[in-house]
Coordinates of C-alpha atoms in Angstrom, one line a residue:
M440 CA -2.1 15.9 18.1
A441 CA -3.6 19.2 17.1
A442 CA -7.4 19.7 17.1
Y443 CA -8.8 20.9 13.8
S444 CA -12.0 22.8 13.2
E445 CA -11.9 22.5 9.4
T446 CA -14.1 19.8 8.0
I447 CA -14.2 17.6 4.9
D448 CA -16.9 15.3 3.4
L449 CA -15.8 11.7 2.6
Y450 CA -17.0 10.0 -0.6
S451 CA -16.9 6.5 -1.8
D452 CA -15.2 5.1 -4.9
D453 CA -18.4 5.5 -6.9
G454 CA -19.0 9.2 -5.8
K455 CA -21.5 8.6 -3.1
L456 CA -21.3 10.5 0.2
L457 CA -20.1 8.4 3.1
K458 CA -19.7 10.9 5.9
S459 CA -20.1 14.7 6.0
G460 CA -18.6 17.3 8.3
V461 CA -15.5 15.2 9.3
T462 CA -12.9 17.2 11.1
L463 CA -9.4 16.7 9.7
D464 CA -8.0 15.0 12.9
K465 CA -10.6 12.1 12.6
I466 CA -8.9 10.7 9.5
S467 CA -5.5 10.7 11.1
P468 CA -3.7 7.3 11.2
L469 CA -3.1 8.1 14.9
V470 CA -6.8 8.5 15.6
N471 CA -9.1 6.7 13.1
P472 CA -9.9 3.1 14.3
A473 CA -10.0 1.7 10.7
T474 CA -6.6 3.2 9.8
S475 CA -5.2 1.8 13.1
K476 CA -6.6 -1.6 12.2
I477 CA -5.0 -1.5 8.8
I478 CA -1.6 -0.7 10.4
D479 CA -2.0 -3.3 13.1
L480 CA -3.0 -6.1 10.7
T481 CA -0.2 -5.1 8.3
K482 CA 2.3 -5.7 11.0
R483 CA 0.9 -8.9 12.6
T484 CA -0.7 -10.9 9.8
I485 CA 1.4 -13.5 8.0
N486 CA 0.7 -15.5 4.9
V487 CA 1.3 -19.3 5.0
N488 CA 1.1 -21.0 1.6
L489 CA 0.4 -24.4 3.0
G490 CA -0.4 -26.0 -0.3
G491 CA 2.7 -24.4 -1.8
I492 CA 4.8 -25.9 1.0
Q493 CA 3.4 -29.4 0.2
N494 CA 4.3 -29.0 -3.5
A495 CA 7.7 -27.5 -2.8
L496 CA 8.6 -30.4 -0.6
K497 CA 7.3 -33.0 -3.0
T498 CA 9.4 -31.6 -5.9
G499 CA 12.4 -30.4 -3.9
K500 CA 11.9 -26.9 -5.4
L501 CA 13.2 -24.7 -2.5
G502 CA 14.4 -21.2 -2.0
K503 CA 15.1 -18.5 -4.6
G504 CA 13.7 -19.3 -8.1
K505 CA 12.5 -22.6 -6.6
S506 CA 15.8 -24.3 -7.4
K507 CA 15.3 -28.1 -7.5
I508 CA 17.4 -29.9 -5.0
R509 CA 17.4 -33.6 -6.1
G510 CA 17.4 -36.1 -3.3
R511 CA 15.8 -33.8 -0.8
E512 CA 12.2 -34.4 -1.8
L513 CA 9.6 -35.1 0.9
D514 CA 6.2 -36.4 -0.1
L515 CA 4.1 -35.3 2.9
A516 CA 0.3 -35.3 3.1
I517 CA 0.2 -31.8 4.5
M518 CA -3.3 -30.9 3.2
E519 CA -4.8 -34.1 4.4
N520 CA -3.5 -33.2 7.9
K521 CA -4.2 -29.5 7.6
D522 CA -6.5 -29.2 10.6
A523 CA -3.9 -30.8 12.9
I524 CA -1.1 -28.6 11.5
V525 CA -3.2 -25.4 11.8
A526 CA -4.2 -26.2 15.4
R527 CA -0.5 -26.8 16.2
I528 CA 0.6 -23.5 14.6
K529 CA -2.1 -21.6 16.6
E530 CA -1.1 -23.4 19.8
M531 CA 2.6 -22.3 19.4
V532 CA 2.0 -18.8 18.1
Q533 CA -0.5 -17.7 20.8
V534 CA 0.8 -16.3 24.0
E535 CA -2.3 -17.1 26.1
E536 CA -5.2 -19.3 25.6
G537 CA -8.0 -17.3 24.0
D538 CA -5.9 -14.3 23.1
D539 CA -6.2 -12.4 19.8
T540 CA -4.3 -15.0 17.8
E541 CA -6.4 -16.0 14.8
I542 CA -5.9 -18.1 11.7
L543 CA -8.1 -17.6 8.6
E544 CA -8.2 -20.2 5.9
F545 CA -8.6 -19.6 2.2
N546 CA -8.7 -21.8 -0.9
N547 CA -9.8 -24.8 1.1
G548 CA -7.0 -24.3 3.6
Q549 CA -4.2 -24.1 1.1
L550 CA -3.6 -20.5 2.1
L551 CA -3.5 -19.4 5.8
L552 CA -3.5 -15.9 7.2
V553 CA -2.1 -16.0 10.7
Q554 CA -2.8 -13.0 13.0
V555 CA -0.1 -13.0 15.6
P556 CA -1.1 -11.9 19.1
K557 CA -0.4 -8.2 19.8
K558 CA 1.7 -9.2 22.8
R559 CA 4.4 -10.7 20.6
L560 CA 4.9 -7.3 18.8
M561 CA 4.4 -5.2 22.0
N562 CA 7.3 -7.1 23.5
A563 CA 9.6 -7.0 20.5
A564 CA 11.8 -4.3 19.0
T565 CA 10.6 -4.8 15.5
Y566 CA 7.7 -6.3 13.5
D567 CA 10.0 -9.3 12.6
A568 CA 8.5 -11.0 15.6
A569 CA 5.4 -11.8 13.6
I570 CA 6.9 -13.6 10.6
T571 CA 9.6 -15.4 12.7
A572 CA 7.0 -16.8 15.1
V573 CA 4.8 -18.1 12.3
A574 CA 7.7 -19.5 10.1
S575 CA 9.1 -21.3 13.1
A576 CA 5.7 -22.6 14.2
T577 CA 4.8 -23.8 10.7
T578 CA 8.2 -25.6 10.4
Y579 CA 7.8 -27.2 13.8
A580 CA 4.2 -28.2 13.2
I581 CA 5.1 -30.1 10.0
V582 CA 8.2 -31.7 11.5
D583 CA 6.1 -32.8 14.5
Q584 CA 3.1 -34.0 12.6
F585 CA 5.1 -36.3 10.3
N586 CA 7.9 -37.3 12.7
I587 CA 10.6 -35.8 10.4
D588 CA 14.1 -36.8 11.4
A589 CA 17.0 -34.4 12.0
F590 CA 18.4 -35.0 8.5
N591 CA 15.2 -33.9 6.8
A592 CA 14.0 -31.2 9.1
S593 CA 16.2 -28.7 7.4
T594 CA 14.3 -29.3 4.1
V595 CA 11.0 -28.4 5.8
K596 CA 12.7 -25.3 7.3
A597 CA 13.9 -24.3 3.8
A598 CA 10.3 -24.5 2.4
C599 CA 9.0 -22.3 5.2
W600 CA 11.9 -19.9 5.7
G601 CA 13.4 -19.8 2.2
G602 CA 17.0 -18.9 1.9
Y603 CA 17.4 -17.4 5.4
P604 CA 19.9 -17.3 7.1
H605 CA 22.0 -17.9 3.9
T606 CA 20.3 -14.8 2.6
M607 CA 19.6 -11.6 4.6
D608 CA 15.8 -11.9 4.0
M609 CA 13.6 -15.0 3.7
E610 CA 14.2 -15.3 0.0
G611 CA 11.9 -17.8 -1.7
A612 CA 10.0 -18.5 1.6
L613 CA 6.4 -19.8 1.5
V614 CA 5.7 -17.9 4.7
S615 CA 5.4 -14.2 3.9
S616 CA 4.4 -10.8 5.1
I617 CA 3.1 -7.6 3.3
L618 CA 6.1 -5.9 4.9
S619 CA 9.8 -6.3 3.9
I620 CA 12.4 -6.9 6.6
P621 CA 13.7 -3.8 8.4
Q622 CA 17.1 -4.1 6.8
N623 CA 15.6 -3.4 3.4
N624 CA 14.1 -0.1 4.5
E625 CA 15.7 3.0 3.1
G626 CA 15.8 4.8 6.4
I627 CA 13.9 5.7 9.6
G628 CA 10.1 5.1 9.3
F629 CA 9.9 3.5 5.9
A630 CA 8.5 0.2 6.8
L631 CA 4.8 0.9 6.0
R632 CA 5.9 2.5 2.8
N633 CA 7.7 -0.6 1.8
V634 CA 4.7 -2.4 0.3
P635 CA 4.8 -3.1 -3.5
V636 CA 2.2 -1.4 -5.6
N637 CA 1.0 -4.7 -7.1
H638 CA 0.3 -6.0 -3.5
V639 CA -2.1 -3.0 -3.0
V640 CA -3.7 -3.5 -6.4
M641 CA -4.6 -7.1 -5.6
M642 CA -5.7 -6.5 -2.0
T643 CA -8.3 -4.0 -3.3
G644 CA -9.4 -6.1 -6.3
R645 CA -8.1 -3.7 -8.9
N646 CA -10.4 -1.0 -7.7
S647 CA -8.4 2.2 -8.4
L648 CA -9.8 4.5 -5.7
Q649 CA -9.9 1.8 -3.0
G650 CA -6.3 1.0 -3.9
V651 CA -5.4 4.6 -3.7
A652 CA -7.0 4.8 -0.2
L653 CA -5.1 1.8 1.1
A654 CA -1.8 3.0 -0.4
S655 CA -2.4 6.5 0.8
T656 CA -3.2 5.2 4.3
L657 CA 0.1 3.3 4.5
E658 CA 2.1 6.1 3.0
T659 CA 0.6 8.7 5.3
A660 CA 1.2 6.4 8.4
G661 CA 4.8 6.1 7.2
E662 CA 5.1 9.9 7.0
F663 CA 3.9 10.2 10.5
E664 CA 6.3 7.5 11.6
M665 CA 9.3 9.3 10.1
G666 CA 8.5 12.6 11.7
A667 CA 7.2 14.4 8.7
A668 CA 3.9 15.2 10.3
I669 CA 4.9 17.3 13.3
G670 CA 3.7 20.8 14.0
A671 CA 2.4 22.6 10.9
F672 CA 3.3 19.6 8.7
E673 CA 0.7 17.5 10.3
R674 CA -2.0 19.5 8.6
Y675 CA 0.0 19.3 5.4
Q676 CA 0.0 15.5 5.4
L677 CA -3.6 15.2 6.5
L678 CA -4.9 17.4 3.8
S679 CA -3.0 15.5 1.1
Y680 CA -4.3 12.3 2.5
A681 CA -7.9 13.5 2.6
Y682 CA -8.1 15.0 -0.8
Q683 CA -6.0 12.5 -2.8
G684 CA -6.3 9.4 -0.7
L685 CA -9.9 9.6 0.5
N686 CA -11.6 11.5 -2.3
A687 CA -12.5 14.3 0.1
N688 CA -15.3 16.5 -1.1
N689 CA -15.6 14.1 -4.1
M690 CA -12.8 16.1 -5.8
V691 CA -11.0 13.2 -7.5
Y692 CA -14.2 11.7 -8.7
D693 CA -15.6 15.0 -10.0
L694 CA -12.3 15.7 -11.9
V695 CA -12.3 12.3 -13.5
K696 CA -16.0 12.4 -14.4
A697 CA -15.5 15.8 -16.0
N698 CA -12.5 14.7 -18.1
G699 CA -13.0 10.9 -18.4
E700 CA -14.6 10.8 -21.8
T701 CA -12.6 13.1 -24.0
G702 CA -10.2 14.8 -21.5
T703 CA -6.4 14.8 -21.4
V704 CA -3.8 15.7 -18.8
G705 CA -4.1 19.3 -19.9
T706 CA -7.8 19.5 -19.4
V707 CA -7.5 18.0 -15.9
V708 CA -5.1 20.9 -15.2
Q709 CA -7.8 23.4 -16.4
S710 CA -10.5 21.7 -14.3
L711 CA -8.4 21.7 -11.2
V712 CA -7.5 25.4 -11.5
E713 CA -11.1 26.3 -12.1
R714 CA -12.1 24.3 -9.0
A715 CA -9.4 26.0 -6.9
I716 CA -10.5 29.4 -8.1
E717 CA -14.2 28.5 -7.4
D718 CA -13.3 27.3 -3.9
K719 CA -11.2 30.4 -3.3
V720 CA -8.1 28.4 -2.6
I721 CA -6.3 30.4 -5.2
L722 CA -7.0 33.9 -6.6
P723 CA -5.5 36.0 -9.3
G724 CA -2.3 37.9 -8.4
K725 CA 0.0 40.1 -10.4
K726 CA 0.2 40.0 -14.1
G727 CA 3.5 39.7 -16.0
G728 CA 2.9 40.6 -19.6
Y729 CA 0.4 38.1 -21.0
F730 CA 0.9 35.8 -17.9
Q731 CA -1.6 35.7 -15.0
F732 CA 0.1 34.7 -11.7
Y733 CA -2.0 33.3 -8.9
D734 CA -1.7 33.6 -5.2
T735 CA -2.8 31.4 -2.3
K736 CA -3.2 32.2 1.4
D737 CA -3.2 28.4 2.2
P738 CA -0.4 26.7 0.4
M739 CA -1.1 23.4 2.2
L740 CA -4.6 23.3 1.0
W741 CA -3.4 24.2 -2.5
N742 CA -1.0 21.3 -2.3
A743 CA -3.8 18.9 -1.4
Y744 CA -5.8 20.1 -4.4
V745 CA -2.8 19.5 -6.7
A746 CA -2.3 16.0 -5.2
A747 CA -5.9 15.2 -6.0
G748 CA -5.4 16.6 -9.5
S749 CA -2.3 14.5 -10.0
L750 CA -4.3 11.4 -9.2
A751 CA -7.2 12.5 -11.5
A752 CA -4.8 13.1 -14.4
T753 CA -3.3 9.6 -13.8
I754 CA -6.7 7.9 -13.9
V755 CA -7.8 9.9 -17.0
N756 CA -4.6 9.2 -18.9
C757 CA -3.6 5.7 -17.8
G758 CA -7.3 4.7 -17.8
A759 CA -7.8 5.8 -21.4
G760 CA -4.8 3.8 -22.6
R761 CA -5.2 1.0 -20.0
F762 CA -1.4 1.2 -19.5
A763 CA 0.5 1.7 -16.3
Q764 CA 3.7 2.9 -17.8
A765 CA 2.4 6.4 -18.5
V766 CA 2.0 7.2 -14.8
S767 CA 5.5 8.7 -14.4
S768 CA 5.2 11.0 -17.3
T769 CA 1.7 12.0 -16.3
L770 CA 2.9 12.9 -12.8
L771 CA 5.8 14.9 -14.3
Y772 CA 3.8 16.9 -16.9
F773 CA 0.6 17.4 -15.0
N774 CA 2.7 19.2 -12.3
D775 CA 4.9 21.0 -14.8
L776 CA 1.7 22.3 -16.5
I777 CA 0.3 23.4 -13.1
E778 CA 3.4 25.5 -12.4
H779 CA 3.2 27.1 -15.8
E780 CA -0.5 27.7 -15.5
T781 CA -0.5 29.3 -12.1
G782 CA 3.0 30.2 -11.1
L783 CA 2.3 28.3 -7.9
P784 CA 4.3 25.3 -6.6
S785 CA 3.4 21.9 -7.9
C786 CA 2.5 18.8 -5.8
D787 CA 4.7 18.4 -2.8
F788 CA 6.5 21.6 -3.7
G789 CA 8.3 20.0 -6.7
R790 CA 9.1 16.6 -5.2
M791 CA 6.4 14.9 -7.2
M792 CA 8.1 16.1 -10.4
G793 CA 11.5 15.1 -9.2
T794 CA 10.2 11.7 -8.3
A795 CA 8.6 11.3 -11.7
V796 CA 11.8 12.1 -13.6
G797 CA 13.7 9.3 -11.9
F798 CA 10.7 7.0 -12.0
S799 CA 10.4 7.4 -15.8
F800 CA 14.0 6.3 -16.3
F801 CA 14.0 3.3 -13.9
S802 CA 10.5 2.0 -14.8
H803 CA 10.7 1.9 -18.6
S804 CA 13.2 4.2 -20.2
I805 CA 16.8 3.4 -21.1
Y806 CA 17.3 1.4 -17.9
G807 CA 13.8 -0.3 -18.1
G808 CA 14.5 -2.6 -15.2
G809 CA 10.8 -3.1 -14.2
G810 CA 7.3 -1.9 -14.4
P811 CA 5.6 0.5 -12.0
G812 CA 3.9 -2.3 -10.1
I813 CA 7.0 -3.5 -8.4
F814 CA 7.9 -0.1 -7.0
N815 CA 7.0 1.1 -3.5
G816 CA 7.3 4.2 -1.4
N817 CA 10.6 2.9 0.1
H818 CA 12.3 2.5 -3.3
V819 CA 15.2 4.9 -3.9
V820 CA 13.4 6.1 -7.0
T821 CA 9.9 6.7 -5.6
R822 CA 10.6 7.6 -2.0
H823 CA 11.0 11.3 -2.3
A824 CA 7.4 12.5 -2.7
N825 CA 5.8 12.6 0.7
G826 CA 3.1 10.0 0.4
V827 CA 1.5 11.4 -2.8
A828 CA 3.2 9.5 -5.6
I829 CA 2.7 5.8 -4.8
P830 CA -1.2 6.2 -4.6
C831 CA -1.2 7.4 -8.2
V832 CA 1.0 4.5 -9.3
V833 CA -1.5 2.1 -7.6
A834 CA -4.4 3.7 -9.6
A835 CA -2.4 3.3 -12.8
C836 CA -1.6 -0.3 -12.2
A837 CA -5.2 -1.1 -11.2
L838 CA -6.3 0.2 -14.6
D839 CA -3.6 -1.5 -16.5
A840 CA -4.7 -4.1 -19.0
G841 CA -1.6 -6.4 -18.8
T842 CA 1.1 -4.2 -20.3
Q843 CA 3.6 -4.6 -17.5
M844 CA 6.3 -7.3 -17.4
F845 CA 5.4 -7.9 -13.8
T846 CA 1.6 -8.0 -13.5
P847 CA -0.3 -7.8 -10.2
E848 CA -1.6 -11.3 -10.8
G849 CA 1.9 -12.6 -11.4
T850 CA 3.6 -11.0 -8.4
S851 CA 0.8 -10.6 -5.8
K852 CA -2.0 -13.1 -6.5
V853 CA -1.8 -14.5 -3.0
M854 CA -2.3 -11.0 -1.5
G855 CA -5.7 -10.8 -3.1
E856 CA -6.6 -14.3 -2.0
T857 CA -5.8 -13.6 1.6
Y858 CA -5.6 -9.9 2.7
G859 CA -8.1 -9.0 -0.1
K860 CA -10.8 -10.9 1.8
I861 CA -10.5 -8.5 4.9
D862 CA -12.7 -5.5 4.9
V863 CA -10.2 -2.8 6.0
F864 CA -7.8 -3.9 3.2
N865 CA -10.4 -4.4 0.5
K866 CA -12.7 -1.4 1.2
P867 CA -10.6 1.1 3.2
M868 CA -12.6 4.2 2.1
D869 CA -15.8 2.8 3.5
Q870 CA -14.2 1.5 6.7
I871 CA -12.4 4.7 7.4
A872 CA -15.6 6.6 7.0
K873 CA -17.3 4.2 9.4
G874 CA -14.4 4.6 11.8
V875 CA -15.2 8.3 12.3
D876 CA -18.3 7.3 14.2
L877 CA -16.3 5.2 16.6
I878 CA -14.1 8.2 17.7
A879 CA -15.2 9.6 21.1

């Protein structure tokens, strides 16, 4: 990738300086060790709800909606035999003795987080290799431990695998991944953007800026994967990632602090424009009657400022009301006001606004099919903005006080109880700043 001389300062979620003078390339998902670890663990860590499997088998509630299949109940002491089952899973999942296979236990072993060895993914075409290995190993370990016969083994399989292969994906499975299956991706490179907002909210413990950093990391990595960060567009993506996702130069924090008590979406627009003028990112251009146009010699840096402003406006507005639903209209009208105020392009050259229009309709307008928390960057409604919309949605849902039909606790509790205990997922801002020091 290109070498960059321009630098940024990285700040924490509470406005404290983490690392100064960081060249832009050192936050790249292709370079920074912490972002690499996030991407690596996203692909090769799998949830196993061992306690859930025991309960599902005992009641016969298997597959989608936990439909109860009478006569197929199996009362197995899975938790009493947890250690033997875990050891067996590890033995089957690992490629070599002592490799990077690891199984973490949570909630007294009721939840497992299985880290599949890298060799399994290196020698596979897709990241499916992780969940299939773990689901098969879990099924086999339980069947083996309790000497399940051929007529009942399919019931154990249904608890672990869900509806697959009757369904295309593992619907209702108690073995799960952050990632959806490749067949559900909207196109090339969308896998890392196919993580529901509520998952990110729970993994970062409802911390808005840490959630933004995690979502932005996954979104930016996705943009790199789909070829949107080649040539001049690499700097475009990295600047947006830095200023919006990683609170570069403390911009998001400063904007929120200045407007948090009595501010509105409109006052965040004013603050952002003032900051851009002060930093000489934009300067007055021609006048048209009463209207003052602005010019910029660096449209990519201007875009990064507007991305940060869009996030700040979201935090100010949705934070004041403690409602997530306002995120789409905030993204729409903040950017509409930016264009009217400056005559310059809004975030992602209008794609943020376009995304917000469709998002308003599908999240809570006439259609009203779901709340913001169940959307992701792969969704047909929210996929269009290049990595800058979903982080704002994460911030809104982190600040939401329970107004959604689908709350983070309702859809993604297990993500907080497992992935949320791992530092790179829980505190990505801090870990990415530390990762800079590890780059040669």
